[in-house]
Structure formats: structure tokens, C-alpha cells
Amino acid sequence: MKKYTLLFCLLTFFSFLSFSHEFWLQPLKFLLKINEHTTVDVFVGENYTGEKVDASKFTISKLTHYSKEGEKDIRGQIATKDSVKIPVTFSSEGNHLLAFNNTNKFIQLDAKKFNEYLRSEGLDNIIKLRKEKGLENKKGREFYQRCVKTLFQVGETKDETFSKNTGMRLEIIPTMNPYLIKSGDLLTFKVLFDNEVFSNALVLAWWVKHGKTSMKKLRSNSKGEVSFPITKDGRWMISTVKMIPYTASAEADYQSFWGSYTFGYY
């Protein structure tokens, strides 16, 4: 009996972890030459390490390339069906930004696990709402989707593409070009939800260097801004989550949006 109880607990725990994973775009290289080929994978995981996503479980609603020349829908460039591998080659110097959004997926957790998840992601608004409505002991039924971006540097030219608002519901936007700062400088990020300031968001800055991950977390201010010191080495991800009540149908009680912005110096 103890063996089966332990197995059930482990399965429940890992099911919870599999949902609470970060989600990001990960290029093989961020710093490129003109017409140099590379690929971008879509990853899900913990601690800014993970595995390629199973693309059969959702539909890509947005995969757009932004540059100083404009924007282009590149969903047709995806190389595989089971995992999202995006081949890219940029023919002009400057900054190039990819933005990805997928359709909703569904998750249901028992009350204890759902409340733990809300606390771990800093979703104070939903914790407060559940307390006010006496729902702390009710299971959590949730739709969730991803709003993620990655930034390349091609050649030496820098431009304003880094700050592009791509129109996704959750946006993370640097206020300075990550490839123009000096190592150790503070880099400020603005967080928007539905194109409005997202204040008091729990924002995480992940840094991977030589296979080791470090992470810092801060709350965004009244302007939706948060600043982190950036070392120009390895790869970085800035991430946050927004959750709102879901009232469009009886299928779920909440809707969440997971955002990330990646860049790197290799």
C-alpha cells in the first residue's frame, strides 16, 4: 500500500511540475552573420533547462519574424510536426525578433496543488479572489497559452526591433537594446497585459552560463517596469505569468498567459 501511495504522490507531483514549467524560444545561436543559418527550438522545462515541446498538442496561432524591414508570418517554415524546429536565415544586419503564441491548453488541479501553484507563481490576484469567494477548497480548472519572444543580433548594426510590441496579450519589452548595454548594466523590462501596464507582476530573470542556471525575481512597479543587472555572457530569459478569471464558458474558471523574452551572447 505504501508503494502505491508513494507512486500516486510522485505522479501528482510531476503532473504539477509539468504544467508549471517555463516555456521559451531557444536558438542555437543568438549572434549571427548575414545569411548564416541557425535553428530555433521551442522548449518547456524547469530552471531554464528542458525539452522540446510536443507540437501535436496545440496549434500555433502566431509565429512572426520582425525586423527593420517589417514583419512576416513564418509558420510555414516549421521543419517538423512533432516538435517545433524553426529554421532561420537573416539577409540583413540588425536585430531580428521572433514572436510565438499558441492556442489554449487545459489543465485541472486539485485545490491544494492549485493553491500551491498560485503561490509559487506570485498570482496574488487569483489567491485573493478565491479567498473572497470562498473557493480555496475548489479544484482549479484553467486554460493557458504562451506568449514568447526571442531576439537575435545579426552583424554589428543595432536597431529598435528589440522593443517591438507584437500584439500578444502578454508582452515583455526591454526599454534598452540588450545587445547595446555594457556587461553588468541594469536592463529594464516593461510588462504589458492587453496593452496596459501590468504592475505587481512577479518577473523572473534566468541566466544560464556553462550549463549552470541562476535566477532572480522582482515585482514590477506601478509603471509595469522591473530592472535586472545583465552579464553579457551565456543566455537569458525574462519571464512572467498573468492569470484572469475565465467567464467565456463553463469549461474553465481561469485563463493564464505565460510570457518569456530570450536573448543571449553566443
Short mmCIF file of the C-alpha atoms (twelve columns), coordinates in Angstrom:
data_MODEL
# 
_entry.id   MODEL 
# 
loop_
_atom_site.group_PDB 
_atom_site.id 
_atom_site.type_symbol 
_atom_site.label_atom_id 
_atom_site.label_alt_id 
_atom_site.label_comp_id 
_atom_site.label_asym_id 
_atom_site.label_seq_id 
_atom_site.Cartn_x 
_atom_site.Cartn_y 
_atom_site.Cartn_z 
_atom_site.pdbx_PDB_model_num 
ATOM 1   C CA . MET A 1   0.000   0.000  0.000   1 
ATOM 2   C CA . LYS A 2   2.828   2.413  0.860   1 
ATOM 3   C CA . LYS A 3   4.399   1.676  -2.539  1 
ATOM 4   C CA . TYR A 4   1.219   2.683  -4.416  1 
ATOM 5   C CA . THR A 5   0.684   5.737  -2.211  1 
ATOM 6   C CA . LEU A 6   4.222   6.916  -2.960  1 
ATOM 7   C CA . LEU A 7   3.716   6.285  -6.676  1 
ATOM 8   C CA . PHE A 8   0.489   8.302  -6.671  1 
ATOM 9   C CA . CYS A 9   2.169   11.194 -4.852  1 
ATOM 10  C CA . LEU A 10  5.067   11.200 -7.305  1 
ATOM 11  C CA . LEU A 11  2.763   11.157 -10.324 1 
ATOM 12  C CA . THR A 12  0.713   14.019 -8.870  1 
ATOM 13  C CA . PHE A 13  3.862   15.996 -8.116  1 
ATOM 14  C CA . PHE A 14  5.354   15.559 -11.580 1 
ATOM 15  C CA . SER A 15  1.996   16.318 -13.193 1 
ATOM 16  C CA . PHE A 16  2.016   19.612 -11.333 1 
ATOM 17  C CA . LEU A 17  5.596   20.321 -12.367 1 
ATOM 18  C CA . SER A 18  4.862   19.528 -15.998 1 
ATOM 19  C CA . PHE A 19  2.254   22.269 -16.008 1 
ATOM 20  C CA . SER A 20  4.190   24.918 -14.103 1 
ATOM 21  C CA . HIS A 21  7.164   24.730 -16.499 1 
ATOM 22  C CA . GLU A 22  8.568   27.789 -18.204 1 
ATOM 23  C CA . PHE A 23  8.221   27.923 -21.982 1 
ATOM 24  C CA . TRP A 24  10.640  29.672 -24.319 1 
ATOM 25  C CA . LEU A 25  12.221  30.035 -27.760 1 
ATOM 26  C CA . GLN A 26  15.820  28.776 -27.790 1 
ATOM 27  C CA . PRO A 27  18.059  29.467 -30.812 1 
ATOM 28  C CA . LEU A 28  21.256  27.509 -31.357 1 
ATOM 29  C CA . LYS A 29  22.935  30.936 -31.713 1 
ATOM 30  C CA . PHE A 30  21.809  34.476 -30.940 1 
ATOM 31  C CA . LEU A 31  24.745  36.291 -32.585 1 
ATOM 32  C CA . LEU A 32  24.773  35.705 -36.332 1 
ATOM 33  C CA . LYS A 33  26.374  36.854 -39.550 1 
ATOM 34  C CA . ILE A 34  24.313  37.875 -42.567 1 
ATOM 35  C CA . ASN A 35  22.830  34.771 -44.249 1 
ATOM 36  C CA . GLU A 36  24.154  32.474 -41.519 1 
ATOM 37  C CA . HIS A 37  21.739  29.609 -40.944 1 
ATOM 38  C CA . THR A 38  20.551  28.548 -37.497 1 
ATOM 39  C CA . THR A 39  17.501  26.915 -35.930 1 
ATOM 40  C CA . VAL A 40  15.169  27.820 -33.087 1 
ATOM 41  C CA . ASP A 41  13.543  25.205 -30.876 1 
ATOM 42  C CA . VAL A 42  10.554  25.689 -28.596 1 
ATOM 43  C CA . PHE A 43  11.385  24.414 -25.120 1 
ATOM 44  C CA . VAL A 44  9.455   23.688 -21.953 1 
ATOM 45  C CA . GLY A 45  11.105  22.917 -18.631 1 
ATOM 46  C CA . GLU A 46  12.288  23.953 -15.196 1 
ATOM 47  C CA . ASN A 47  15.296  26.054 -14.211 1 
ATOM 48  C CA . TYR A 48  15.750  27.283 -17.833 1 
ATOM 49  C CA . THR A 49  16.593  23.749 -18.946 1 
ATOM 50  C CA . GLY A 50  14.097  21.399 -20.506 1 
ATOM 51  C CA . GLU A 51  12.932  19.514 -23.546 1 
ATOM 52  C CA . LYS A 52  11.415  20.311 -26.896 1 
ATOM 53  C CA . VAL A 53  7.648   20.729 -26.798 1 
ATOM 54  C CA . ASP A 54  5.211   18.248 -28.323 1 
ATOM 55  C CA . ALA A 55  3.693   20.354 -31.101 1 
ATOM 56  C CA . SER A 56  0.851   17.893 -31.672 1 
ATOM 57  C CA . LYS A 57  -0.903  19.117 -28.529 1 
ATOM 58  C CA . PHE A 58  -1.619  22.670 -29.696 1 
ATOM 59  C CA . THR A 59  -1.958  24.906 -32.722 1 
ATOM 60  C CA . ILE A 60  0.456   27.765 -33.374 1 
ATOM 61  C CA . SER A 61  -1.660  30.892 -33.730 1 
ATOM 62  C CA . LYS A 62  1.303   33.249 -34.233 1 
ATOM 63  C CA . LEU A 63  4.877   32.820 -35.398 1 
ATOM 64  C CA . THR A 64  6.089   36.141 -36.756 1 
ATOM 65  C CA . HIS A 65  9.502   37.484 -37.732 1 
ATOM 66  C CA . TYR A 66  10.047  41.196 -37.006 1 
ATOM 67  C CA . SER A 67  12.916  43.313 -38.328 1 
ATOM 68  C CA . LYS A 68  13.538  46.866 -39.511 1 
ATOM 69  C CA . GLU A 69  12.148  45.724 -42.880 1 
ATOM 70  C CA . GLY A 70  8.767   44.885 -41.348 1 
ATOM 71  C CA . GLU A 71  7.067   41.683 -40.248 1 
ATOM 72  C CA . LYS A 72  6.421   38.276 -41.809 1 
ATOM 73  C CA . ASP A 73  4.331   35.261 -40.826 1 
ATOM 74  C CA . ILE A 74  6.783   32.310 -40.832 1 
ATOM 75  C CA . ARG A 75  4.549   29.484 -39.598 1 
ATOM 76  C CA . GLY A 76  5.142   27.773 -42.941 1 
ATOM 77  C CA . GLN A 77  8.870   27.447 -42.179 1 
ATOM 78  C CA . ILE A 78  8.444   24.956 -39.335 1 
ATOM 79  C CA . ALA A 79  10.506  21.895 -40.207 1 
ATOM 80  C CA . THR A 80  8.833   19.147 -38.159 1 
ATOM 81  C CA . LYS A 81  5.358   18.233 -36.948 1 
ATOM 82  C CA . ASP A 82  6.080   16.628 -33.570 1 
ATOM 83  C CA . SER A 83  8.452   19.329 -32.283 1 
ATOM 84  C CA . VAL A 84  8.697   22.949 -33.285 1 
ATOM 85  C CA . LYS A 85  12.024  23.460 -35.060 1 
ATOM 86  C CA . ILE A 86  12.224  26.789 -36.866 1 
ATOM 87  C CA . PRO A 87  14.994  27.254 -39.458 1 
ATOM 88  C CA . VAL A 88  16.033  30.905 -39.844 1 
ATOM 89  C CA . THR A 89  18.434  32.828 -42.057 1 
ATOM 90  C CA . PHE A 90  18.555  36.625 -41.931 1 
ATOM 91  C CA . SER A 91  19.655  38.536 -45.022 1 
ATOM 92  C CA . SER A 92  20.082  41.924 -43.346 1 
ATOM 93  C CA . GLU A 93  22.106  43.281 -40.446 1 
ATOM 94  C CA . GLY A 94  20.363  44.454 -37.318 1 
ATOM 95  C CA . ASN A 95  18.049  42.975 -34.738 1 
ATOM 96  C CA . HIS A 96  15.569  40.255 -35.606 1 
ATOM 97  C CA . LEU A 97  12.733  39.250 -33.286 1 
ATOM 98  C CA . LEU A 98  10.576  36.111 -33.360 1 
ATOM 99  C CA . ALA A 99  7.213   36.067 -31.562 1 
ATOM 100 C CA . PHE A 100 5.239   32.874 -30.828 1 
ATOM 101 C CA . ASN A 101 1.722   32.359 -29.473 1 
ATOM 102 C CA . ASN A 102 -0.256  29.112 -29.294 1 
ATOM 103 C CA . THR A 103 -3.879  28.144 -28.757 1 
ATOM 104 C CA . ASN A 104 -5.249  27.330 -25.327 1 
ATOM 105 C CA . LYS A 105 -4.460  24.120 -23.485 1 
ATOM 106 C CA . PHE A 106 -6.418  22.872 -20.459 1 
ATOM 107 C CA . ILE A 107 -5.256  21.793 -17.004 1 
ATOM 108 C CA . GLN A 108 -7.130  20.783 -13.869 1 
ATOM 109 C CA . LEU A 109 -5.527  20.522 -10.430 1 
ATOM 110 C CA . ASP A 110 -6.954  19.671 -7.044  1 
ATOM 111 C CA . ALA A 111 -7.379  22.595 -4.662  1 
ATOM 112 C CA . LYS A 112 -4.159  22.049 -2.711  1 
ATOM 113 C CA . LYS A 113 -1.955  21.780 -5.779  1 
ATOM 114 C CA . PHE A 114 -3.686  24.676 -7.489  1 
ATOM 115 C CA . ASN A 115 -3.213  26.928 -4.452  1 
ATOM 116 C CA . GLU A 116 0.467   25.924 -4.246  1 
ATOM 117 C CA . TYR A 117 0.874   26.732 -7.910  1 
ATOM 118 C CA . LEU A 118 -0.731  30.186 -7.453  1 
ATOM 119 C CA . ARG A 119 1.637   30.977 -4.581  1 
ATOM 120 C CA . SER A 120 4.732   29.765 -6.435  1 
ATOM 121 C CA . GLU A 121 3.935   31.939 -9.478  1 
ATOM 122 C CA . GLY A 122 3.048   35.015 -7.398  1 
ATOM 123 C CA . LEU A 123 -0.541  35.116 -8.655  1 
ATOM 124 C CA . ASP A 124 -1.822  37.123 -5.707  1 
ATOM 125 C CA . ASN A 125 -4.871  38.440 -7.558  1 
ATOM 126 C CA . ILE A 126 -6.294  34.952 -8.013  1 
ATOM 127 C CA . ILE A 127 -5.380  33.905 -4.461  1 
ATOM 128 C CA . LYS A 128 -7.294  36.951 -3.171  1 
ATOM 129 C CA . LEU A 129 -10.236 36.278 -5.484  1 
ATOM 130 C CA . ARG A 130 -10.528 32.659 -4.373  1 
ATOM 131 C CA . LYS A 131 -10.481 33.695 -0.710  1 
ATOM 132 C CA . GLU A 132 -13.109 36.380 -1.265  1 
ATOM 133 C CA . LYS A 133 -15.410 33.878 -2.979  1 
ATOM 134 C CA . GLY A 134 -14.686 31.008 -0.600  1 
ATOM 135 C CA . LEU A 135 -13.122 28.893 -3.334  1 
ATOM 136 C CA . GLU A 136 -9.853  27.908 -1.638  1 
ATOM 137 C CA . ASN A 137 -11.000 24.287 -1.422  1 
ATOM 138 C CA . LYS A 138 -12.241 24.099 -5.006  1 
ATOM 139 C CA . LYS A 139 -10.196 22.499 -7.775  1 
ATOM 140 C CA . GLY A 140 -8.566  24.776 -10.321 1 
ATOM 141 C CA . ARG A 141 -9.705  24.452 -13.938 1 
ATOM 142 C CA . GLU A 142 -7.597  26.532 -16.250 1 
ATOM 143 C CA . PHE A 143 -6.904  27.371 -19.856 1 
ATOM 144 C CA . TYR A 144 -3.348  28.519 -20.539 1 
ATOM 145 C CA . GLN A 145 -1.331  29.745 -23.503 1 
ATOM 146 C CA . ARG A 146 2.151   31.084 -24.217 1 
ATOM 147 C CA . CYS A 147 3.313   34.499 -25.439 1 
ATOM 148 C CA . VAL A 148 7.054   34.202 -26.063 1 
ATOM 149 C CA . LYS A 149 9.773   36.059 -27.970 1 
ATOM 150 C CA . THR A 150 13.476  35.768 -28.790 1 
ATOM 151 C CA . LEU A 151 15.912  38.418 -30.047 1 
ATOM 152 C CA . PHE A 152 18.853  37.961 -32.448 1 
ATOM 153 C CA . GLN A 153 21.791  40.221 -33.288 1 
ATOM 154 C CA . VAL A 154 22.923  39.969 -36.918 1 
ATOM 155 C CA . GLY A 155 26.188  41.699 -37.800 1 
ATOM 156 C CA . GLU A 156 27.078  44.920 -35.995 1 
ATOM 157 C CA . THR A 157 24.070  47.136 -36.758 1 
ATOM 158 C CA . LYS A 158 21.610  47.738 -33.906 1 
ATOM 159 C CA . ASP A 159 18.035  48.991 -34.302 1 
ATOM 160 C CA . GLU A 160 14.725  49.329 -32.451 1 
ATOM 161 C CA . THR A 161 13.293  45.896 -33.290 1 
ATOM 162 C CA . PHE A 162 14.072  44.726 -29.741 1 
ATOM 163 C CA . SER A 163 11.244  46.923 -28.406 1 
ATOM 164 C CA . LYS A 164 8.548   45.774 -30.828 1 
ATOM 165 C CA . ASN A 165 5.077   45.341 -29.336 1 
ATOM 166 C CA . THR A 166 3.938   42.231 -31.188 1 
ATOM 167 C CA . GLY A 167 0.269   42.465 -30.190 1 
ATOM 168 C CA . MET A 168 0.185   39.369 -27.993 1 
ATOM 169 C CA . ARG A 169 -1.932  39.711 -24.876 1 
ATOM 170 C CA . LEU A 170 1.111   39.424 -22.591 1 
ATOM 171 C CA . GLU A 171 4.162   41.432 -23.681 1 
ATOM 172 C CA . ILE A 172 7.643   41.696 -22.147 1 
ATOM 173 C CA . ILE A 173 9.551   44.590 -23.750 1 
ATOM 174 C CA . PRO A 174 13.102  45.758 -22.939 1 
ATOM 175 C CA . THR A 175 13.439  49.531 -22.714 1 
ATOM 176 C CA . MET A 176 17.042  49.305 -23.995 1 
ATOM 177 C CA . ASN A 177 18.640  47.063 -26.579 1 
ATOM 178 C CA . PRO A 178 20.147  44.012 -24.777 1 
ATOM 179 C CA . TYR A 179 22.960  43.983 -27.361 1 
ATOM 180 C CA . LEU A 180 23.917  47.618 -26.729 1 
ATOM 181 C CA . ILE A 181 24.332  47.557 -22.946 1 
ATOM 182 C CA . LYS A 182 27.620  47.044 -21.136 1 
ATOM 183 C CA . SER A 183 28.099  43.900 -19.084 1 
ATOM 184 C CA . GLY A 184 26.698  44.442 -15.594 1 
ATOM 185 C CA . ASP A 185 24.337  47.256 -16.597 1 
ATOM 186 C CA . LEU A 186 20.782  47.304 -15.324 1 
ATOM 187 C CA . LEU A 187 18.340  46.418 -18.080 1 
ATOM 188 C CA . THR A 188 14.729  47.485 -17.594 1 
ATOM 189 C CA . PHE A 189 11.793  45.480 -18.928 1 
ATOM 190 C CA . LYS A 190 8.236   46.734 -19.269 1 
ATOM 191 C CA . VAL A 191 5.378   44.259 -18.833 1 
ATOM 192 C CA . LEU A 192 2.031   44.823 -20.545 1 
ATOM 193 C CA . PHE A 193 -1.221  42.890 -20.482 1 
ATOM 194 C CA . ASP A 194 -3.813  43.734 -23.120 1 
ATOM 195 C CA . ASN A 195 -1.550  46.683 -23.952 1 
ATOM 196 C CA . GLU A 196 -1.910  48.148 -20.463 1 
ATOM 197 C CA . VAL A 197 0.653   48.391 -17.653 1 
ATOM 198 C CA . PHE A 198 0.971   45.138 -15.694 1 
ATOM 199 C CA . SER A 199 2.033   46.286 -12.235 1 
ATOM 200 C CA . ASN A 200 2.970   43.981 -9.338  1 
ATOM 201 C CA . ALA A 201 3.814   41.179 -11.761 1 
ATOM 202 C CA . LEU A 202 6.285   38.622 -10.436 1 
ATOM 203 C CA . VAL A 203 9.062   38.783 -13.052 1 
ATOM 204 C CA . LEU A 204 11.916  36.256 -13.158 1 
ATOM 205 C CA . ALA A 205 15.335  36.742 -14.751 1 
ATOM 206 C CA . TRP A 206 17.007  33.422 -15.659 1 
ATOM 207 C CA . TRP A 207 20.670  33.191 -16.636 1 
ATOM 208 C CA . VAL A 208 22.429  30.081 -17.944 1 
ATOM 209 C CA . LYS A 209 26.225  30.055 -18.220 1 
ATOM 210 C CA . HIS A 210 28.291  26.887 -18.764 1 
ATOM 211 C CA . GLY A 211 25.233  24.767 -18.003 1 
ATOM 212 C CA . LYS A 212 24.556  26.400 -14.616 1 
ATOM 213 C CA . THR A 213 21.370  28.378 -14.001 1 
ATOM 214 C CA . SER A 214 20.822  31.302 -11.671 1 
ATOM 215 C CA . MET A 215 17.584  33.205 -11.164 1 
ATOM 216 C CA . LYS A 216 16.410  36.481 -9.638  1 
ATOM 217 C CA . LYS A 217 12.825  37.604 -9.129  1 
ATOM 218 C CA . LEU A 218 11.289  41.040 -8.619  1 
ATOM 219 C CA . ARG A 219 7.842   42.640 -8.720  1 
ATOM 220 C CA . SER A 220 7.103   45.175 -11.450 1 
ATOM 221 C CA . ASN A 221 6.463   48.730 -10.285 1 
ATOM 222 C CA . SER A 222 3.466   50.999 -10.933 1 
ATOM 223 C CA . LYS A 223 4.759   51.559 -14.486 1 
ATOM 224 C CA . GLY A 224 4.958   47.823 -15.115 1 
ATOM 225 C CA . GLU A 225 8.756   48.005 -15.082 1 
ATOM 226 C CA . VAL A 226 11.422  45.859 -13.481 1 
ATOM 227 C CA . SER A 227 15.228  46.060 -13.797 1 
ATOM 228 C CA . PHE A 228 17.906  43.359 -13.603 1 
ATOM 229 C CA . PRO A 229 21.719  43.528 -13.927 1 
ATOM 230 C CA . ILE A 230 22.692  41.683 -17.111 1 
ATOM 231 C CA . THR A 231 26.043  39.977 -17.642 1 
ATOM 232 C CA . LYS A 232 26.863  39.737 -21.347 1 
ATOM 233 C CA . ASP A 233 27.602  36.023 -21.353 1 
ATOM 234 C CA . GLY A 234 25.515  32.873 -21.784 1 
ATOM 235 C CA . ARG A 235 21.780  33.115 -22.382 1 
ATOM 236 C CA . TRP A 236 18.990  34.979 -20.608 1 
ATOM 237 C CA . MET A 237 15.242  34.611 -20.196 1 
ATOM 238 C CA . ILE A 238 12.858  37.109 -18.631 1 
ATOM 239 C CA . SER A 239 9.509   35.521 -17.747 1 
ATOM 240 C CA . THR A 240 6.210   36.250 -16.041 1 
ATOM 241 C CA . VAL A 241 2.624   34.928 -15.787 1 
ATOM 242 C CA . LYS A 242 -0.750  36.663 -15.867 1 
ATOM 243 C CA . MET A 243 -3.956  34.932 -14.771 1 
ATOM 244 C CA . ILE A 244 -7.523  36.228 -15.015 1 
ATOM 245 C CA . PRO A 245 -10.955 34.740 -14.324 1 
ATOM 246 C CA . TYR A 246 -12.367 32.871 -17.315 1 
ATOM 247 C CA . THR A 247 -16.049 33.527 -17.923 1 
ATOM 248 C CA . ALA A 248 -16.463 32.634 -21.601 1 
ATOM 249 C CA . SER A 249 -17.697 29.091 -20.878 1 
ATOM 250 C CA . ALA A 250 -18.281 26.532 -18.139 1 
ATOM 251 C CA . GLU A 251 -15.165 24.587 -19.173 1 
ATOM 252 C CA . ALA A 252 -12.685 26.533 -17.023 1 
ATOM 253 C CA . ASP A 253 -12.533 29.020 -14.171 1 
ATOM 254 C CA . TYR A 254 -9.276  30.768 -15.076 1 
ATOM 255 C CA . GLN A 255 -7.163  31.777 -18.052 1 
ATOM 256 C CA . SER A 256 -3.401  32.246 -17.805 1 
ATOM 257 C CA . PHE A 257 -0.817  33.701 -20.156 1 
ATOM 258 C CA . TRP A 258 2.853   32.713 -19.832 1 
ATOM 259 C CA . GLY A 259 5.326   35.197 -21.273 1 
ATOM 260 C CA . SER A 260 9.073   34.997 -21.891 1 
ATOM 261 C CA . TYR A 261 11.729  37.022 -23.711 1 
ATOM 262 C CA . THR A 262 15.057  35.361 -24.517 1 
ATOM 263 C CA . PHE A 263 18.387  36.736 -25.712 1 
ATOM 264 C CA . GLY A 264 21.994  35.618 -25.481 1 
ATOM 265 C CA . TYR A 265 25.625  36.391 -26.159 1 
ATOM 266 C CA . TYR A 266 26.908  33.494 -28.268 1 
# 
